[in-house]
GROMACS .gro file of C-alpha atoms in nm:
model
  458
    1MET     CA    1  -0.037   0.469  -7.384
    2ALA     CA    2  -0.178   0.338  -7.677
    3ALA     CA    3  -0.510   0.538  -7.634
    4ASP     CA    4  -0.344   0.865  -7.617
    5GLU     CA    5  -0.130   0.795  -7.923
    6GLN     CA    6  -0.482   0.711  -8.102
    7GLN     CA    7  -0.635   1.015  -7.983
    8GLY     CA    8  -0.317   1.220  -8.057
    9GLN     CA    9  -0.371   1.090  -8.422
   10ALA     CA   10  -0.739   1.153  -8.441
   11SER     CA   11  -0.670   1.541  -8.360
   12GLU     CA   12  -0.476   1.537  -8.637
   13GLY     CA   13  -0.752   1.404  -8.841
   14LEU     CA   14  -1.125   1.457  -8.913
   15PHE     CA   15  -1.270   1.404  -8.574
   16PRO     CA   16  -1.207   1.735  -8.419
   17TRP     CA   17  -1.370   1.901  -8.742
   18PHE     CA   18  -1.685   1.667  -8.708
   19GLN     CA   19  -1.714   1.791  -8.355
   20LEU     CA   20  -1.651   2.146  -8.457
   21THR     CA   21  -1.902   2.097  -8.697
   22ILE     CA   22  -2.161   1.944  -8.446
   23GLY     CA   23  -2.096   2.259  -8.223
   24ILE     CA   24  -2.167   2.498  -8.524
   25VAL     CA   25  -2.491   2.321  -8.606
   26CYS     CA   26  -2.591   2.330  -8.255
   27MET     CA   27  -2.528   2.689  -8.230
   28ALA     CA   28  -2.729   2.766  -8.560
   29MET     CA   29  -3.013   2.629  -8.401
   30ILE     CA   30  -3.036   2.880  -8.097
   31ALA     CA   31  -2.936   3.165  -8.311
   32ASN     CA   32  -3.339   3.229  -8.346
   33LEU     CA   33  -3.360   3.253  -8.007
   34GLN     CA   34  -3.210   3.596  -8.027
   35TYR     CA   35  -3.159   3.668  -8.378
   36GLY     CA   36  -3.510   3.596  -8.500
   37TRP     CA   37  -3.705   3.760  -8.198
   38THR     CA   38  -3.715   4.083  -8.391
   39LEU     CA   39  -3.968   3.931  -8.638
   40PHE     CA   40  -4.206   3.838  -8.327
   41VAL     CA   41  -4.225   4.162  -8.161
   42GLU     CA   42  -4.482   4.347  -8.352
   43PRO     CA   43  -4.680   4.050  -8.388
   44ILE     CA   44  -4.726   4.008  -8.032
   45ASP     CA   45  -4.769   4.357  -7.951
   46SER     CA   46  -5.051   4.394  -8.204
   47LYS     CA   47  -5.219   4.091  -8.065
   48PHE     CA   48  -5.176   4.158  -7.701
   49HIS     CA   49  -5.094   4.575  -7.718
   50TRP     CA   50  -4.823   4.502  -7.417
   51GLY     CA   51  -4.573   4.757  -7.565
   52ARG     CA   52  -4.264   4.735  -7.717
   53THR     CA   53  -4.076   4.809  -7.397
   54ALA     CA   54  -4.233   4.558  -7.194
   55ILE     CA   55  -4.230   4.297  -7.493
   56GLN     CA   56  -3.841   4.327  -7.535
   57PHE     CA   57  -3.776   4.313  -7.167
   58ALA     CA   58  -3.822   3.941  -7.255
   59PHE     CA   59  -3.553   3.984  -7.482
   60THR     CA   60  -3.349   4.121  -7.196
   61ILE     CA   61  -3.446   3.814  -6.976
   62PHE     CA   62  -3.330   3.578  -7.239
   63VAL     CA   63  -2.989   3.758  -7.266
   64LEU     CA   64  -2.939   3.773  -6.899
   65THR     CA   65  -3.030   3.426  -6.826
   66GLU     CA   66  -2.798   3.322  -7.125
   67THR     CA   67  -2.475   3.482  -6.995
   68TRP     CA   68  -2.488   3.509  -6.634
   69LEU     CA   69  -2.562   3.102  -6.600
   70VAL     CA   70  -2.286   3.008  -6.849
   71PRO     CA   71  -1.999   2.975  -6.596
   72VAL     CA   72  -2.200   2.720  -6.396
   73GLU     CA   73  -2.322   2.553  -6.711
   74ALA     CA   74  -1.965   2.526  -6.800
   75TRP     CA   75  -1.914   2.377  -6.457
   76PHE     CA   76  -2.148   2.122  -6.516
   77VAL     CA   77  -1.961   2.036  -6.879
   78ASP     CA   78  -1.655   1.982  -6.721
   79ARG     CA   79  -1.804   1.763  -6.493
   80TYR     CA   80  -2.028   1.559  -6.678
   81GLY     CA   81  -1.916   1.574  -7.027
   82PRO     CA   82  -2.073   1.803  -7.343
   83ARG     CA   83  -2.295   1.551  -7.459
   84VAL     CA   84  -2.557   1.584  -7.127
   85VAL     CA   85  -2.555   1.963  -7.097
   86VAL     CA   86  -2.627   2.022  -7.464
   87MET     CA   87  -2.922   1.753  -7.502
   88PHE     CA   88  -3.057   1.953  -7.197
   89GLY     CA   89  -3.023   2.273  -7.376
   90GLY     CA   90  -3.232   2.113  -7.670
   91VAL     CA   91  -3.505   2.009  -7.435
   92MET     CA   92  -3.510   2.379  -7.288
   93ILE     CA   93  -3.504   2.557  -7.606
   94ALA     CA   94  -3.818   2.352  -7.730
   95LEU     CA   95  -3.962   2.397  -7.388
   96ALA     CA   96  -3.965   2.787  -7.426
   97TRP     CA   97  -4.066   2.835  -7.779
   98THR     CA   98  -4.358   2.603  -7.720
   99LEU     CA   99  -4.458   2.870  -7.428
  100ASN     CA  100  -4.421   3.158  -7.641
  101ALA     CA  101  -4.656   3.026  -7.881
  102THR     CA  102  -4.931   2.973  -7.610
  103ALA     CA  103  -4.832   3.263  -7.388
  104SER     CA  104  -5.145   3.499  -7.324
  105SER     CA  105  -4.980   3.714  -7.020
  106ILE     CA  106  -4.678   3.881  -7.010
  107ALA     CA  107  -4.525   3.710  -6.732
  108VAL     CA  108  -4.557   3.348  -6.921
  109LEU     CA  109  -4.340   3.544  -7.205
  110TYR     CA  110  -4.076   3.634  -6.973
  111LEU     CA  111  -4.075   3.259  -6.793
  112ALA     CA  112  -4.001   3.150  -7.148
  113ALA     CA  113  -3.743   3.399  -7.187
  114VAL     CA  114  -3.571   3.238  -6.853
  115ILE     CA  115  -3.591   2.890  -6.988
  116ALA     CA  116  -3.487   2.953  -7.341
  117GLY     CA  117  -3.192   3.143  -7.156
  118ILE     CA  118  -3.079   2.863  -6.981
  119GLY     CA  119  -3.105   2.640  -7.276
  120ALA     CA  120  -2.944   2.860  -7.495
  121GLY     CA  121  -2.627   2.945  -7.283
  122ALA     CA  122  -2.618   2.551  -7.190
  123ILE     CA  123  -2.549   2.507  -7.580
  124TYR     CA  124  -2.328   2.807  -7.636
  125GLY     CA  125  -2.109   2.779  -7.364
  126THR     CA  126  -2.073   2.392  -7.419
  127CYS     CA  127  -1.987   2.422  -7.771
  128VAL     CA  128  -1.739   2.729  -7.772
  129GLY     CA  129  -1.551   2.559  -7.472
  130ASN     CA  130  -1.545   2.210  -7.667
  131ALA     CA  131  -1.396   2.415  -7.982
  132LEU     CA  132  -1.133   2.538  -7.778
  133LYS     CA  133  -1.040   2.216  -7.604
  134TRP     CA  134  -1.018   2.060  -7.948
  135PHE     CA  135  -0.821   2.348  -8.115
  136PRO     CA  136  -0.582   2.465  -7.882
  137GLY     CA  137  -0.384   2.626  -8.147
  138ARG     CA  138  -0.624   2.767  -8.342
  139ARG     CA  139  -0.851   2.944  -8.071
  140GLY     CA  140  -0.963   3.240  -8.278
  141LEU     CA  141  -1.047   3.055  -8.624
  142ALA     CA  142  -1.211   2.763  -8.409
  143ALA     CA  143  -1.424   2.997  -8.128
  144GLY     CA  144  -1.488   3.216  -8.459
  145ALA     CA  145  -1.634   2.901  -8.628
  146THR     CA  146  -1.823   2.805  -8.346
  147ALA     CA  147  -1.964   3.149  -8.288
  148ALA     CA  148  -2.061   3.196  -8.642
  149GLY     CA  149  -2.322   2.935  -8.626
  150PHE     CA  150  -2.492   3.184  -8.345
  151GLY     CA  151  -2.438   3.445  -8.585
  152ALA     CA  152  -2.558   3.318  -8.915
  153GLY     CA  153  -2.797   3.061  -8.803
  154ALA     CA  154  -3.059   3.274  -8.844
  155ALA     CA  155  -3.001   3.377  -9.187
  156ILE     CA  156  -3.158   3.040  -9.374
  157THR     CA  157  -3.435   3.070  -9.159
  158VAL     CA  158  -3.533   3.437  -9.144
  159VAL     CA  159  -3.760   3.442  -9.459
  160PRO     CA  160  -3.951   3.067  -9.355
  161ILE     CA  161  -4.028   3.258  -9.024
  162ALA     CA  162  -4.124   3.568  -9.173
  163ALA     CA  163  -4.353   3.392  -9.411
  164MET     CA  164  -4.495   3.167  -9.185
  165ILE     CA  165  -4.573   3.429  -8.950
  166GLY     CA  166  -4.755   3.616  -9.222
  167SER     CA  167  -4.918   3.311  -9.347
  168ARG     CA  168  -5.008   3.089  -9.035
  169GLY     CA  169  -4.954   3.347  -8.715
  170TYR     CA  170  -4.642   3.404  -8.466
  171GLU     CA  171  -4.798   3.116  -8.253
  172ALA     CA  172  -4.768   2.846  -8.494
  173THR     CA  173  -4.435   2.971  -8.611
  174PHE     CA  174  -4.303   2.949  -8.226
  175LEU     CA  175  -4.448   2.592  -8.183
  176THR     CA  176  -4.291   2.462  -8.519
  177PHE     CA  177  -3.953   2.600  -8.526
  178GLY     CA  178  -3.910   2.559  -8.128
  179ILE     CA  179  -3.971   2.199  -8.159
  180GLY     CA  180  -3.789   2.143  -8.489
  181GLN     CA  181  -3.486   2.340  -8.326
  182GLY     CA  182  -3.474   2.185  -8.007
  183ALA     CA  183  -3.509   1.805  -8.175
  184ILE     CA  184  -3.206   1.848  -8.388
  185VAL     CA  185  -3.005   1.983  -8.090
  186PHE     CA  186  -3.114   1.663  -7.887
  187LEU     CA  187  -3.001   1.437  -8.144
  188LEU     CA  188  -2.672   1.612  -8.234
  189ALA     CA  189  -2.573   1.610  -7.883
  190LEU     CA  190  -2.543   1.214  -7.913
  191PHE     CA  191  -2.217   1.251  -8.100
  192LEU     CA  192  -2.069   1.541  -7.878
  193ARG     CA  193  -1.738   1.449  -7.683
  194ALA     CA  194  -1.454   1.602  -7.540
  195PRO     CA  195  -1.095   1.539  -7.608
  196THR     CA  196  -0.985   1.224  -7.377
  197GLY     CA  197  -0.608   1.196  -7.470
  198THR     CA  198  -0.323   1.406  -7.538
  199LEU     CA  199  -0.336   1.685  -7.828
  200GLN     CA  200  -0.054   1.832  -8.003
  201VAL     CA  201  -0.023   2.120  -8.199
  202GLN     CA  202   0.241   2.244  -8.372
  203ARG     CA  203   0.258   2.628  -8.510
  204LYS     CA  204   0.552   2.788  -8.625
  205ASN     CA  205   0.632   3.184  -8.651
  206LEU     CA  206   0.361   3.228  -8.383
  207LYS     CA  207   0.303   3.632  -8.372
  208LEU     CA  208   0.080   3.575  -8.076
  209LEU     CA  209   0.178   3.597  -7.695
  210LEU     CA  210   0.074   3.315  -7.498
  211SER     CA  211   0.047   3.285  -7.154
  212LYS     CA  212   0.244   3.026  -6.993
  213VAL     CA  213   0.058   3.036  -6.670
  214ASP     CA  214  -0.273   2.864  -6.634
  215PHE     CA  215  -0.488   3.113  -6.400
  216THR     CA  216  -0.782   2.966  -6.216
  217PRO     CA  217  -1.090   3.133  -6.245
  218LEU     CA  218  -1.070   3.329  -5.909
  219GLN     CA  219  -0.714   3.423  -5.998
  220VAL     CA  220  -0.849   3.580  -6.319
  221LEU     CA  221  -1.129   3.778  -6.124
  222ARG     CA  222  -0.832   3.945  -5.965
  223GLN     CA  223  -0.644   4.059  -6.265
  224PRO     CA  224  -0.700   4.415  -6.396
  225VAL     CA  225  -0.684   4.309  -6.746
  226PHE     CA  226  -0.994   4.085  -6.717
  227TRP     CA  227  -1.174   4.350  -6.614
  228LEU     CA  228  -1.078   4.587  -6.858
  229LEU     CA  229  -1.132   4.323  -7.136
  230TYR     CA  230  -1.495   4.289  -6.977
  231LEU     CA  231  -1.549   4.704  -6.991
  232VAL     CA  232  -1.445   4.679  -7.387
  233PHE     CA  233  -1.701   4.390  -7.433
  234VAL     CA  234  -1.989   4.543  -7.261
  235LEU     CA  235  -1.931   4.886  -7.462
  236VAL     CA  236  -1.946   4.698  -7.803
  237ALA     CA  237  -2.205   4.460  -7.694
  238SER     CA  238  -2.441   4.732  -7.592
  239GLY     CA  239  -2.444   4.869  -7.943
  240GLY     CA  240  -2.503   4.541  -8.110
  241LEU     CA  241  -2.774   4.399  -7.893
  242MET     CA  242  -2.933   4.760  -7.896
  243VAL     CA  243  -2.968   4.689  -8.292
  244ALA     CA  244  -3.009   4.329  -8.316
  245ALA     CA  245  -3.293   4.352  -8.096
  246GLN     CA  246  -3.468   4.621  -8.292
  247ILE     CA  247  -3.409   4.581  -8.658
  248SER     CA  248  -3.760   4.545  -8.700
  249PRO     CA  249  -3.908   4.811  -8.528
  250ILE     CA  250  -3.641   5.061  -8.653
  251ALA     CA  251  -3.745   4.947  -9.017
  252HIS     CA  252  -4.078   5.016  -8.917
  253ASP     CA  253  -4.046   5.375  -8.761
  254PHE     CA  254  -3.841   5.445  -9.077
  255GLY     CA  255  -4.140   5.351  -9.309
  256ILE     CA  256  -3.912   5.110  -9.487
  257ALA     CA  257  -4.005   4.782  -9.349
  258ASP     CA  258  -4.193   4.648  -9.626
  259VAL     CA  259  -4.058   4.876  -9.922
  260PRO     CA  260  -3.844   4.632 -10.171
  261VAL     CA  261  -3.497   4.600 -10.237
  262SER     CA  262  -3.286   4.475 -10.496
  263LEU     CA  263  -2.944   4.381 -10.412
  264PHE     CA  264  -2.706   4.101 -10.557
  265GLY     CA  265  -2.978   3.961 -10.777
  266LEU     CA  266  -3.227   3.940 -10.496
  267GLN     CA  267  -3.528   4.160 -10.398
  268MET     CA  268  -3.709   4.130 -10.026
  269ALA     CA  269  -3.864   4.384  -9.826
  270ALA     CA  270  -3.621   4.563  -9.634
  271ALA     CA  271  -3.677   4.480  -9.302
  272THR     CA  272  -3.671   4.078  -9.391
  273PHE     CA  273  -3.345   4.144  -9.626
  274ALA     CA  274  -3.159   4.318  -9.373
  275ILE     CA  275  -3.227   4.068  -9.104
  276SER     CA  276  -3.120   3.781  -9.335
  277LEU     CA  277  -2.819   3.965  -9.485
  278ASP     CA  278  -2.728   4.070  -9.114
  279ARG     CA  279  -2.726   3.700  -9.024
  280ALA     CA  280  -2.496   3.599  -9.309
  281PHE     CA  281  -2.259   3.859  -9.252
  282ASP     CA  282  -2.236   3.826  -8.910
  283GLY     CA  283  -2.142   3.462  -8.953
  284PHE     CA  284  -1.885   3.525  -9.177
  285GLY     CA  285  -1.742   3.818  -8.962
  286ARG     CA  286  -1.677   3.591  -8.679
  287PRO     CA  287  -1.453   3.315  -8.847
  288PHE     CA  288  -1.267   3.563  -9.058
  289PHE     CA  289  -1.200   3.824  -8.765
  290GLY     CA  290  -1.123   3.525  -8.599
  291TRP     CA  291  -0.859   3.437  -8.823
  292VAL     CA  292  -0.724   3.759  -8.886
  293SER     CA  293  -0.694   3.815  -8.526
  294ASP     CA  294  -0.462   3.478  -8.504
  295ASN     CA  295  -0.239   3.654  -8.769
  296ILE     CA  296  -0.231   4.010  -8.679
  297GLY     CA  297  -0.309   4.026  -8.311
  298ARG     CA  298  -0.603   4.044  -8.113
  299GLU     CA  299  -0.625   4.425  -8.009
  300ASN     CA  300  -0.545   4.538  -8.381
  301THR     CA  301  -0.819   4.332  -8.536
  302MET     CA  302  -1.039   4.488  -8.253
  303PHE     CA  303  -0.957   4.825  -8.339
  304ILE     CA  304  -1.031   4.743  -8.730
  305ALA     CA  305  -1.375   4.583  -8.635
  306PHE     CA  306  -1.482   4.833  -8.388
  307THR     CA  307  -1.399   5.117  -8.632
  308ILE     CA  308  -1.603   4.988  -8.904
  309ALA     CA  309  -1.909   4.918  -8.668
  310ALA     CA  310  -1.882   5.288  -8.562
  311LEU     CA  311  -1.861   5.401  -8.904
  312MET     CA  312  -2.161   5.190  -9.015
  313LEU     CA  313  -2.391   5.338  -8.717
  314PHE     CA  314  -2.249   5.684  -8.821
  315SER     CA  315  -2.405   5.584  -9.166
  316LEU     CA  316  -2.755   5.425  -9.019
  317ALA     CA  317  -2.779   5.765  -8.825
  318ASN     CA  318  -2.753   5.962  -9.115
  319TRP     CA  319  -2.864   5.777  -9.428
  320GLY     CA  320  -3.077   5.480  -9.267
  321HIS     CA  321  -3.424   5.629  -9.415
  322HIS     CA  322  -3.278   5.495  -9.757
  323PRO     CA  323  -3.403   5.135  -9.773
  324ALA     CA  324  -3.083   5.026  -9.945
  325VAL     CA  325  -2.849   5.183  -9.711
  326PHE     CA  326  -3.044   5.065  -9.400
  327VAL     CA  327  -2.995   4.690  -9.564
  328LEU     CA  328  -2.627   4.716  -9.646
  329ALA     CA  329  -2.488   4.939  -9.336
  330THR     CA  330  -2.681   4.712  -9.065
  331ALA     CA  331  -2.506   4.417  -9.285
  332VAL     CA  332  -2.151   4.527  -9.254
  333TYR     CA  333  -2.195   4.623  -8.909
  334PHE     CA  334  -2.279   4.323  -8.784
  335GLY     CA  335  -2.023   4.152  -9.026
  336ALA     CA  336  -1.784   4.356  -8.780
  337PHE     CA  337  -1.997   4.347  -8.481
  338GLY     CA  338  -2.000   3.935  -8.433
  339GLU     CA  339  -1.632   3.942  -8.384
  340ILE     CA  340  -1.662   3.984  -8.016
  341TYR     CA  341  -1.765   3.637  -8.002
  342SER     CA  342  -1.448   3.488  -8.165
  343LEU     CA  343  -1.209   3.720  -8.054
  344PHE     CA  344  -1.255   3.762  -7.696
  345PRO     CA  345  -1.269   3.400  -7.599
  346ALA     CA  346  -0.946   3.374  -7.785
  347THR     CA  347  -0.785   3.675  -7.593
  348CYS     CA  348  -0.913   3.516  -7.254
  349GLY     CA  349  -0.741   3.191  -7.355
  350ASP     CA  350  -0.427   3.368  -7.482
  351THR     CA  351  -0.395   3.597  -7.167
  352PHE     CA  352  -0.518   3.322  -6.881
  353GLY     CA  353  -0.403   2.969  -7.043
  354SER     CA  354  -0.574   2.681  -7.130
  355LYS     CA  355  -0.608   2.475  -6.822
  356PHE     CA  356  -0.948   2.665  -6.733
  357ALA     CA  357  -1.060   2.825  -7.057
  358THR     CA  358  -1.400   2.732  -7.082
  359THR     CA  359  -1.518   2.862  -6.731
  360ASN     CA  360  -1.286   3.180  -6.768
  361ALA     CA  361  -1.425   3.241  -7.136
  362SER     CA  362  -1.774   3.169  -6.972
  363MET     CA  363  -1.696   3.449  -6.689
  364LEU     CA  364  -1.608   3.712  -6.987
  365TYR     CA  365  -1.905   3.626  -7.158
  366THR     CA  366  -2.120   3.739  -6.885
  367ALA     CA  367  -2.026   4.104  -7.000
  368LYS     CA  368  -2.312   3.998  -7.289
  369GLY     CA  369  -2.558   3.991  -6.991
  370VAL     CA  370  -2.454   4.362  -6.865
  371ALA     CA  371  -2.483   4.492  -7.217
  372ALA     CA  372  -2.852   4.337  -7.275
  373LEU     CA  373  -2.969   4.536  -6.967
  374VAL     CA  374  -2.976   4.876  -7.243
  375VAL     CA  375  -3.209   4.703  -7.462
  376PRO     CA  376  -3.527   4.804  -7.310
  377LEU     CA  377  -3.332   5.159  -7.185
  378ALA     CA  378  -3.286   5.201  -7.579
  379SER     CA  379  -3.649   5.140  -7.694
  380LEU     CA  380  -3.741   5.422  -7.393
  381VAL     CA  381  -3.521   5.678  -7.564
  382ALA     CA  382  -3.596   5.579  -7.930
  383GLY     CA  383  -3.947   5.685  -7.858
  384ARG     CA  384  -3.893   5.961  -7.686
  385PHE     CA  385  -3.608   6.138  -7.909
  386GLY     CA  386  -3.588   5.871  -8.203
  387TRP     CA  387  -3.318   5.601  -8.302
  388HIS     CA  388  -3.073   5.850  -8.450
  389TRP     CA  389  -2.973   5.931  -8.075
  390ILE     CA  390  -2.941   5.557  -8.056
  391PHE     CA  391  -2.726   5.485  -8.356
  392PHE     CA  392  -2.495   5.789  -8.235
  393ALA     CA  393  -2.480   5.634  -7.886
  394GLY     CA  394  -2.351   5.350  -8.065
  395VAL     CA  395  -2.088   5.515  -8.241
  396CYS     CA  396  -1.935   5.672  -7.948
  397LEU     CA  397  -1.938   5.322  -7.775
  398ASN     CA  398  -1.733   5.157  -8.039
  399ALA     CA  399  -1.459   5.448  -8.095
  400VAL     CA  400  -1.392   5.410  -7.737
  401ALA     CA  401  -1.384   5.093  -7.722
  402ALA     CA  402  -1.134   5.089  -8.046
  403LEU     CA  403  -0.920   5.312  -7.889
  404LEU     CA  404  -0.915   5.117  -7.545
  405ALA     CA  405  -0.842   4.810  -7.747
  406LEU     CA  406  -0.558   4.962  -7.881
  407LEU     CA  407  -0.398   5.204  -7.675
  408VAL     CA  408  -0.464   5.041  -7.331
  409VAL     CA  409  -0.575   4.652  -7.383
  410LYS     CA  410  -0.279   4.594  -7.575
  411PRO     CA  411   0.001   4.740  -7.377
  412LEU     CA  412  -0.161   4.615  -7.024
  413ARG     CA  413  -0.223   4.271  -7.173
  414LYS     CA  414   0.153   4.233  -7.312
  415ALA     CA  415   0.298   4.347  -6.977
  416PHE     CA  416   0.085   4.113  -6.801
  417ILE     CA  417   0.168   3.800  -7.031
  418LEU     CA  418   0.541   3.868  -7.039
  419ASN     CA  419   0.545   3.950  -6.665
  420GLY     CA  420   0.391   3.574  -6.604
  421ARG     CA  421   0.626   3.449  -6.838
  422SER     CA  422   0.913   3.584  -6.584
  423GLU     CA  423   0.732   3.528  -6.276
  424THR     CA  424   0.568   3.187  -6.349
  425SER     CA  425   0.691   3.066  -6.026
  426ALA     CA  426   0.468   3.349  -5.873
  427TYR     CA  427   0.133   3.177  -5.966
  428ASN     CA  428   0.196   2.787  -5.889
  429GLN     CA  429   0.039   2.537  -6.103
  430PRO     CA  430  -0.277   2.412  -5.928
  431ALA     CA  431  -0.352   2.069  -5.953
  432ALA     CA  432  -0.626   1.963  -6.252
  433ALA     CA  433  -0.974   1.992  -6.062
  434PRO     CA  434  -1.218   1.676  -6.148
  435GLY     CA  435  -1.362   1.730  -6.477
  436PHE     CA  436  -1.135   2.018  -6.636
  437ALA     CA  437  -0.943   1.956  -6.939
  438PHE     CA  438  -0.628   2.143  -6.947
  439ALA     CA  439  -0.368   2.278  -7.170
  440THR     CA  440   0.006   2.419  -7.112
  441THR     CA  441   0.186   2.628  -7.355
  442HIS     CA  442   0.523   2.578  -7.405
  443SER     CA  443   0.738   2.793  -7.622
  444ASP     CA  444   1.067   2.757  -7.784
  445GLU     CA  445   1.202   3.128  -7.770
  446ASP     CA  446   1.472   3.057  -8.024
  447SER     CA  447   1.266   2.907  -8.300
  448GLY     CA  448   0.931   3.097  -8.226
  449ASP     CA  449   0.771   2.764  -8.248
  450THR     CA  450   0.477   2.698  -7.964
  451LEU     CA  451   0.339   2.385  -7.898
  452ASP     CA  452  -0.028   2.337  -7.672
  453THR     CA  453  -0.091   2.042  -7.531
  454LEU     CA  454  -0.404   1.936  -7.399
  455SER     CA  455  -0.390   1.657  -7.125
  456PRO     CA  456  -0.681   1.421  -7.085
  457LEU     CA  457  -1.044   1.488  -6.963
  458ARG     CA  458  -1.118   1.296  -6.660
   0.00000   0.00000   0.00000
């Protein structure tokens, strides 16, 4: 009892924020695996002449491995705790970039992508899941802040990476940053832990609908609302991944990659400036939109963000040849795009309960892997028809996603949650699986208060 009380007190102190900070830094250390990759495409192609499409397939392999294995890695987290899984991830990302530094064949590059994906997925899934467990009453903000590390982590390293590639070559850059990032993750993992006591979070005037039923992963897979969320995730992620993987090649094809751009008192080459500013806006957008969604609702926030993304892609399609427009439009676009990594985990937890939130959110996250399949296709289409068609495709995908979120997802999810409240007995609460932390939500219909309780992790 004393231990539970001590943990409950800790949950209202600094320790959860300490855990959140560790997760954010670990996420920042894997950001370059996705967002820094675009800087290496041209140098690798210049050396080996494998072609952009073949090289970019490594990016697709990375994203597929990172996303599709997250549910498996989430099981290991719930079974053995976050520390050992993140330590393993740190070793894997260091090994991956070491292989990239020495790769002399496309097969080795692809192998490194698999290893990087395994490591990044272990770190990503663990850190997001741990944030949801420590902050059951602030899912949008916690998931957004954690995902911000992944979104903004590359911002502070884009310039050093670009400079090192220019001065010492991409091989030395892969090796130096790979070992450094892996070592930091490994050391920080020693301080990670999941809640071991009862966390109670009291929130007043809650405007979000929270499920009273904790759905198991198998139950979630049978719900149409899950697959609708999955579809919207795929639509939005497809456009974002296409652009994220191709920023540097797009700038080169537009003839503006090395054109100096002066903004906010800074001057940089357009490609480097765009990538750096994109990461900063992406990192800010994730917690910002997560916080907004906590206050105005998930689907309303999705509609706003997806609409902004569509407008920015439209601007790139029409005026992207202007260096300043390219830098600003891509920055705003990624500021709106990054919110999918905070809103969808939060929406998943709201809809299907907290008990299996880590695994359920991990299953939804595999939609990113499906979206990654379009990245090589984008290179082929752009090579034949130009990047304008890629941007216009992104406009359509985001517009459709915005309408689906507001007109279809919102009413369907509301009906699903309300039906679950009225028919809770139809879903008998399963016993806690070994290693799963779980939460139940109790609502006071008269006062509007909601109490989230997180039970001990065994």
